[in-house]
XYZ file of C-alpha atoms in Angstrom:
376
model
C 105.476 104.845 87.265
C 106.681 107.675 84.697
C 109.483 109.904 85.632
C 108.773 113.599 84.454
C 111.612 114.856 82.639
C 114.113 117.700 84.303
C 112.244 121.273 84.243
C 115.068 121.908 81.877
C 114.650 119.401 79.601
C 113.981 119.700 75.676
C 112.395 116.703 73.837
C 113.153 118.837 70.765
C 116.681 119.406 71.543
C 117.525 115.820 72.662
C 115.679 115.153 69.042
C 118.619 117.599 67.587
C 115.954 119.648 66.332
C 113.899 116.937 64.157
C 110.192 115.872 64.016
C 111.395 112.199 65.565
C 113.854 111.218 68.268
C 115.751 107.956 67.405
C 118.236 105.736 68.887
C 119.609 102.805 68.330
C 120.529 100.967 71.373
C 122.633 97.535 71.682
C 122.988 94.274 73.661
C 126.399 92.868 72.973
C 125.618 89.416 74.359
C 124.159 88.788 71.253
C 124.379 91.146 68.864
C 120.901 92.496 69.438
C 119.957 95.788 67.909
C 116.872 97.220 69.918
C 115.238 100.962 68.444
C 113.314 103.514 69.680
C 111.416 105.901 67.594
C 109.367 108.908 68.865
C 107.305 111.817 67.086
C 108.682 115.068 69.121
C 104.892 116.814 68.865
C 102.652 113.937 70.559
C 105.713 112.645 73.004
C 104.418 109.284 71.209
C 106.847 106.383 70.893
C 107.015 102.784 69.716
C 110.303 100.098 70.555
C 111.473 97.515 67.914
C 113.167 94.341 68.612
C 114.107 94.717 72.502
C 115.796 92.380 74.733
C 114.573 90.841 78.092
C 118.180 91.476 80.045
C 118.459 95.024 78.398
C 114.622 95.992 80.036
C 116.002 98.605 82.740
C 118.260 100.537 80.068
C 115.013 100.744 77.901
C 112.746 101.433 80.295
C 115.059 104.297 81.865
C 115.577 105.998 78.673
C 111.767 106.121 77.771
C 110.807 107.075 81.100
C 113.855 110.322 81.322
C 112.892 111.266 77.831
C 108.914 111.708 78.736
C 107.968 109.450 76.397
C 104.706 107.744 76.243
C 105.417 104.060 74.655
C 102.622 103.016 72.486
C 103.792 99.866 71.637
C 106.927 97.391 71.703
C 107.349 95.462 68.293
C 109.147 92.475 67.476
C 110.353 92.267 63.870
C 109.420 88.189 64.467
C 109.942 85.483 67.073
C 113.381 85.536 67.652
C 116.154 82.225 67.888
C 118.758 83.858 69.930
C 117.831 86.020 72.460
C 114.416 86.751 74.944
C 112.119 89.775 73.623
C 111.507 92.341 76.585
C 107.809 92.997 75.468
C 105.866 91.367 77.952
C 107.999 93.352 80.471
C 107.321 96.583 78.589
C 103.880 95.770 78.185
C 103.961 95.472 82.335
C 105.729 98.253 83.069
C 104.147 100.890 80.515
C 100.683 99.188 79.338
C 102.146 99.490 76.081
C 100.964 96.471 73.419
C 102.571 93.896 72.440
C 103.070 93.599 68.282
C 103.603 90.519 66.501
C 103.100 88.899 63.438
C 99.867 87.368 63.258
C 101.024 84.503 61.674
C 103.354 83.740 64.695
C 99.956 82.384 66.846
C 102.704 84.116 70.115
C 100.574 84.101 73.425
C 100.004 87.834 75.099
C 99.758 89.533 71.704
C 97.700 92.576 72.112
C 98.455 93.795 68.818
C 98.500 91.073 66.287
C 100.231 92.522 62.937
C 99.925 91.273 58.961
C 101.125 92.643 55.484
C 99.892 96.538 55.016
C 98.880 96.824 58.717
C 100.379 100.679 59.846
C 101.537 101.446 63.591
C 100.588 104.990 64.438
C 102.436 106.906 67.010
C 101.018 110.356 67.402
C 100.386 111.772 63.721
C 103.121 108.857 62.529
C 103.175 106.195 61.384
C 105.213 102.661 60.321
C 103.980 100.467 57.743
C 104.102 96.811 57.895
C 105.657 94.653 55.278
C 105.771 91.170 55.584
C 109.256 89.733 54.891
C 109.037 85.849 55.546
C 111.957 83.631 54.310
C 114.026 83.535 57.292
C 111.296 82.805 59.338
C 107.297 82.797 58.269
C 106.422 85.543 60.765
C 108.988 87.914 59.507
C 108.184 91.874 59.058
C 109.812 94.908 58.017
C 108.373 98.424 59.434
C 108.999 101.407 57.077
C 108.412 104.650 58.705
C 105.740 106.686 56.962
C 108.027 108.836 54.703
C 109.799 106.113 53.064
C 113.327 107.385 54.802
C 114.200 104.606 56.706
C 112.938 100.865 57.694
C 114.013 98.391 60.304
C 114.720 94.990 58.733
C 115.063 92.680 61.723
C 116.990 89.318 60.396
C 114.928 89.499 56.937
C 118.095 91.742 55.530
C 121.425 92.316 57.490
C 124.200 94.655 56.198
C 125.968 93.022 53.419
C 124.130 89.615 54.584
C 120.959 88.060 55.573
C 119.261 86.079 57.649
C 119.570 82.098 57.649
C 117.036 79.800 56.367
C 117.542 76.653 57.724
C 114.636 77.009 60.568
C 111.980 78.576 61.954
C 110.301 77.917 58.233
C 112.762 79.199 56.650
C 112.979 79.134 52.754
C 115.683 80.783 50.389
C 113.233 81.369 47.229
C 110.776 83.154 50.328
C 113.514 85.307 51.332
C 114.767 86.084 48.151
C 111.433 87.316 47.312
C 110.642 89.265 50.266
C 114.202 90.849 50.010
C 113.778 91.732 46.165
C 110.197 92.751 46.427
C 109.551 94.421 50.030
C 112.370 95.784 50.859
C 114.224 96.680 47.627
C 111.585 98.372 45.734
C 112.011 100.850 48.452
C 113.665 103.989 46.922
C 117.797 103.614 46.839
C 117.864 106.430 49.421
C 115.947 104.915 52.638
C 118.345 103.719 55.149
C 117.872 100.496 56.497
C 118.270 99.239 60.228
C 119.433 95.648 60.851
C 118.394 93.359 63.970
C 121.481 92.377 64.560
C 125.549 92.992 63.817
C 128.024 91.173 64.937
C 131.475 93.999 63.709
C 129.862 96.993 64.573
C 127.972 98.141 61.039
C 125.320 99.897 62.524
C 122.981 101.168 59.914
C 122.968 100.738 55.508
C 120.713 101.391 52.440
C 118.670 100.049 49.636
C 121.660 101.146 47.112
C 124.200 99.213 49.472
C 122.936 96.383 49.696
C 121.547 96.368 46.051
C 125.052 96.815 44.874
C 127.513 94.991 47.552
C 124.946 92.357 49.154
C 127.229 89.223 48.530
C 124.204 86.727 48.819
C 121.880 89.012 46.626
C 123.222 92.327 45.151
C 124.912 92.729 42.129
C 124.228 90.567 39.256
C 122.603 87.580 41.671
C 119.772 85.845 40.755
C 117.282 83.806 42.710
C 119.323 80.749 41.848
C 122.145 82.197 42.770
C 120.921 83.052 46.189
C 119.637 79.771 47.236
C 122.991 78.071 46.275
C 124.452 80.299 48.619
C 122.255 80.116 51.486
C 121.838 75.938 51.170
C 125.517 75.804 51.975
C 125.941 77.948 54.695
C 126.175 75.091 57.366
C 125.522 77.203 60.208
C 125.043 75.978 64.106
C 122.250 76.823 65.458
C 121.703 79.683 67.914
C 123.212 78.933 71.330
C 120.139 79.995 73.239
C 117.634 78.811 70.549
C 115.577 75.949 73.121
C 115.539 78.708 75.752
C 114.201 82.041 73.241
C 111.413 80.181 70.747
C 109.429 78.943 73.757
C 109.905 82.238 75.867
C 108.930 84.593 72.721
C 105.942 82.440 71.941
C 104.452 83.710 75.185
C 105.792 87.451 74.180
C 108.855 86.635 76.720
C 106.386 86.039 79.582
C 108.288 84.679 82.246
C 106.765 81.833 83.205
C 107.085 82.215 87.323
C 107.971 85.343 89.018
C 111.330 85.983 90.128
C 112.502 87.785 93.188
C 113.651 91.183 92.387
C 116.403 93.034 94.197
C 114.486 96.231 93.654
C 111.602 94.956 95.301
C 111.914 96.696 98.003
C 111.120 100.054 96.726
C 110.235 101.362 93.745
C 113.172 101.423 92.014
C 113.325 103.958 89.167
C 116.932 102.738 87.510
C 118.665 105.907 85.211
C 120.013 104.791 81.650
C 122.959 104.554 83.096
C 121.787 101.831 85.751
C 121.794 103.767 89.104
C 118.932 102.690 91.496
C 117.224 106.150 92.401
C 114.388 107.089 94.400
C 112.022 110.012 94.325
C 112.292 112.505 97.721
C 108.222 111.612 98.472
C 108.753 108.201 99.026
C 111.679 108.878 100.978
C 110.607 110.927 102.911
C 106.881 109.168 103.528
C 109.245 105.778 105.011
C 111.765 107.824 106.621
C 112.234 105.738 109.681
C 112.982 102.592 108.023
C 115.448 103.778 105.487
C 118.969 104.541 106.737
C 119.535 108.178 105.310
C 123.224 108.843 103.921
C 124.727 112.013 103.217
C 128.090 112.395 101.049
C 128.360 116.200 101.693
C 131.211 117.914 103.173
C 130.823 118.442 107.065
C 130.682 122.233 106.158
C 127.312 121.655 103.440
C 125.803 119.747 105.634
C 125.726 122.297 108.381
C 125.682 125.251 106.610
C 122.652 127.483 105.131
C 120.776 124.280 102.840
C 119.806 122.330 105.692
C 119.653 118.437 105.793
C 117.278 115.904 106.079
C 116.537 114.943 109.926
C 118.452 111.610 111.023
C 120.660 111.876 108.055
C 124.099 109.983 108.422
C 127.000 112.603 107.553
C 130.002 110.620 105.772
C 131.115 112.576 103.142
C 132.491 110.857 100.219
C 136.060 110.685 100.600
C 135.725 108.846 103.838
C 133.047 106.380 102.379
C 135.435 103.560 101.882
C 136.835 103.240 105.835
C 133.645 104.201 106.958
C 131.180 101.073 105.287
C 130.951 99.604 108.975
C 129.197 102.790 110.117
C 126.149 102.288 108.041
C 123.564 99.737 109.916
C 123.571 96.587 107.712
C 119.950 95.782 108.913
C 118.084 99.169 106.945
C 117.722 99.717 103.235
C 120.360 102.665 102.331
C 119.424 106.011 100.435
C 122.542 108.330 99.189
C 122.063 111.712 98.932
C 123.893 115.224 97.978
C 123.236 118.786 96.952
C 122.216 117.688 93.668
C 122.649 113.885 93.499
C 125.681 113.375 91.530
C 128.183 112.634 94.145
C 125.665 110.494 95.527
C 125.148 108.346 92.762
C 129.020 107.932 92.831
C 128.704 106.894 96.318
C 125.662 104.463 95.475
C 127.989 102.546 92.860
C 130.403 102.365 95.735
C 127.906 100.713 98.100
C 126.932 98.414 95.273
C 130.513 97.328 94.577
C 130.885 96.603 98.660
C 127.687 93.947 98.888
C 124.905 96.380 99.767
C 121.732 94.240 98.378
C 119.100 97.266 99.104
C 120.609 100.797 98.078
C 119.485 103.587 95.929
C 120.484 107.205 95.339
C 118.312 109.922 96.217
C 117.097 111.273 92.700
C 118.152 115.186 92.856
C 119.479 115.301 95.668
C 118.719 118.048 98.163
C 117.683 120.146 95.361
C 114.931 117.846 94.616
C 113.615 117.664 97.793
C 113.845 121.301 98.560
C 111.346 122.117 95.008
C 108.979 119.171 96.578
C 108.465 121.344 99.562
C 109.625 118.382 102.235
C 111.312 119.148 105.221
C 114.395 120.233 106.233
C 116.736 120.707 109.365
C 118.646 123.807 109.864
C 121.358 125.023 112.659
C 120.053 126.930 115.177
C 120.833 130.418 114.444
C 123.963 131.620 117.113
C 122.186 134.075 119.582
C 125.171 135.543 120.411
């Protein structure tokens, strides 16, 4: 289900004012770099390279910006971590894009050399890249500014070539002749980092790329890379077999959120919208973190609501009936989601903030209680 943005909110602005909203987003466990790009105009967006554990944060961050994701793209079937395409694909109908050449199950969107990935009036253009693996590809954005590289190129590095069909002369090819002819200005995005260099540039790596800038040749290059002696990726037996079925899991899972439909914010709070709420009412334990004062003063509350307000939270956990699913809720739904983390931390399996708070229920139209007005 999409979330509609805040009535306040500016694609535009969060864009800083540019024709395309980007962000680069990370997953430390292994050095992951997932991006999403979006043309401002159409609200059109595509997501490169994401990661299975990391599907939440993504998935909140398209669904508060108002985005509408046309497709999730994997640079190429990746050694070290899970791609979180199939569960993008589930959650948004977006497709699934993959090198061709891969032969990945659940592909909807099967990609090869000149192929170009529109989202609204933009598009990225894909290059094929192989040498670290055969179904590598680079995707330049339309205008030539910028490209994401996946493990093809890394900043000042590359990737390996000793599996997945890897071949040094393949890479050093693809390197030289896809990506480098690109013009020195275009800024290129890695798949992964491992010392925090987020972002470089044809000139860079041209000039400082120990493996192949500078005055190496070919020969030079595959000297280097047949010596590197690497181990191989800690979760390689568990990723190749998951991201040849487009990291399809292959039984369902029980889901703590399954209870509800969980919207989760980028920052990881479990919210709800007031509808829902209010349509299962009676089985939901209702808690309210105002002040004794808000909650019986001129905004009303919602009928059957609990009243602890949030400094007493902590002494008061053995108030709240253990056997009903718990929904926090404010004035606006900030404290709330304070007081949902708190929940979390005690144990609570089924909790989720009220998204907006009062507010938000109040502009929905649902109903509220209010003090009898003193007669005398």
């Amino acid at each position: 289900m999409a979330v509609a943005p805040a009535s306040s909110f500016s694609l535009a602005a969060a864009a800083g004012g540019n024709p395309l909203l980007f962000r680069q987003l990370f997953d430390a466990d292994t050095g992951t770099f997932t991006y999403l790009i979006a043309e401002v105009a159409s609200g059109q967006a595509l997501l490169i390279d994401s990661v299975f554990e990391q599907h939440d944060r993504d998935l909140a961050l398209i669904q508060e910006l108002g985005l509408q994701l046309v497709a999730c793209l994997d640079t190429h079937a990746h050694a070290d971590h899970v791609t979180g395409s199939w569960l993008m694909h589930a959650a948004t109908g977006s497709a699934i894009g993959l090198a061709a050449t891969v032969g990945a199950e659940n592909v909807t969107l099967p990609l090869r050399h000149g192929d170009r990935v529109a989202f609204g009036g933009r598009t990225l253009e894909v290059r094929a890249t192989p040498g670290h693996t055969d179904g590598c590809l680079t995707f330049v954005l339309d205008d030539h500014s910028l490209a994401f590289t996946g493990d093809a190129l890394l900043v000042r590095g590359c990737g390996r070539c000793d599996f997945q069909q890897g071949n040094p002369h393949t890479l050093f090819r693809s390197i030289t002749e896809q990506i480098f002819s690109l013009s020195e200005h275009c800024l290129l995005y890695p798949g992964h980092d491992y010392i925090g260099r987020s972002v470089t540039s044809v000139t860079e790596e041209k000039a400082y790329n120990a493996r192949l800038g500078g005055e190496a040749d070919e020969r030079d290059f595959v000297g280097y890379m047949e010596n590197l002696e690497l181990p191989h990726p800690r979760r390689l037996a568990e990723a190749l077999p998951a991201n040849l079925r487009s990291g399809r899991p292959l039984a369902s899972t029980p889901d703590a959120d399954d209870w509800a439909p969980i919207q989760r914010s980028y920052a990881g709070l479990p919210q709800l919208r007031p509808r829902w709420v209010q349509k299962h009412h009676d089985d939901l334990c209702l808690v309210d973190v105002r002040s004794a004062e808000e909650f019986n003063g001129p905004d009303g509350r919602i009928s059957g609501s609990l009243l602890i307000p949030l400094p007493e939270l902590e002494r008061r956990l053995g108030e709240i009936p253990a056997e009903l699913p718990v929904v926090v809720l404010c004035h606006s739904g900030s404290r709330s989601a304070l007081a949902t983390q708190e929940l979390i931390k005690a144990g609570r399996p089924q909790v989720a903030n009220l998204r907006g708070g009062l507010r938000a229920w109040q502009r929905e139209g649902l109903p509220l209680e209010h003090n009898s007005p003193n007669p005398f």
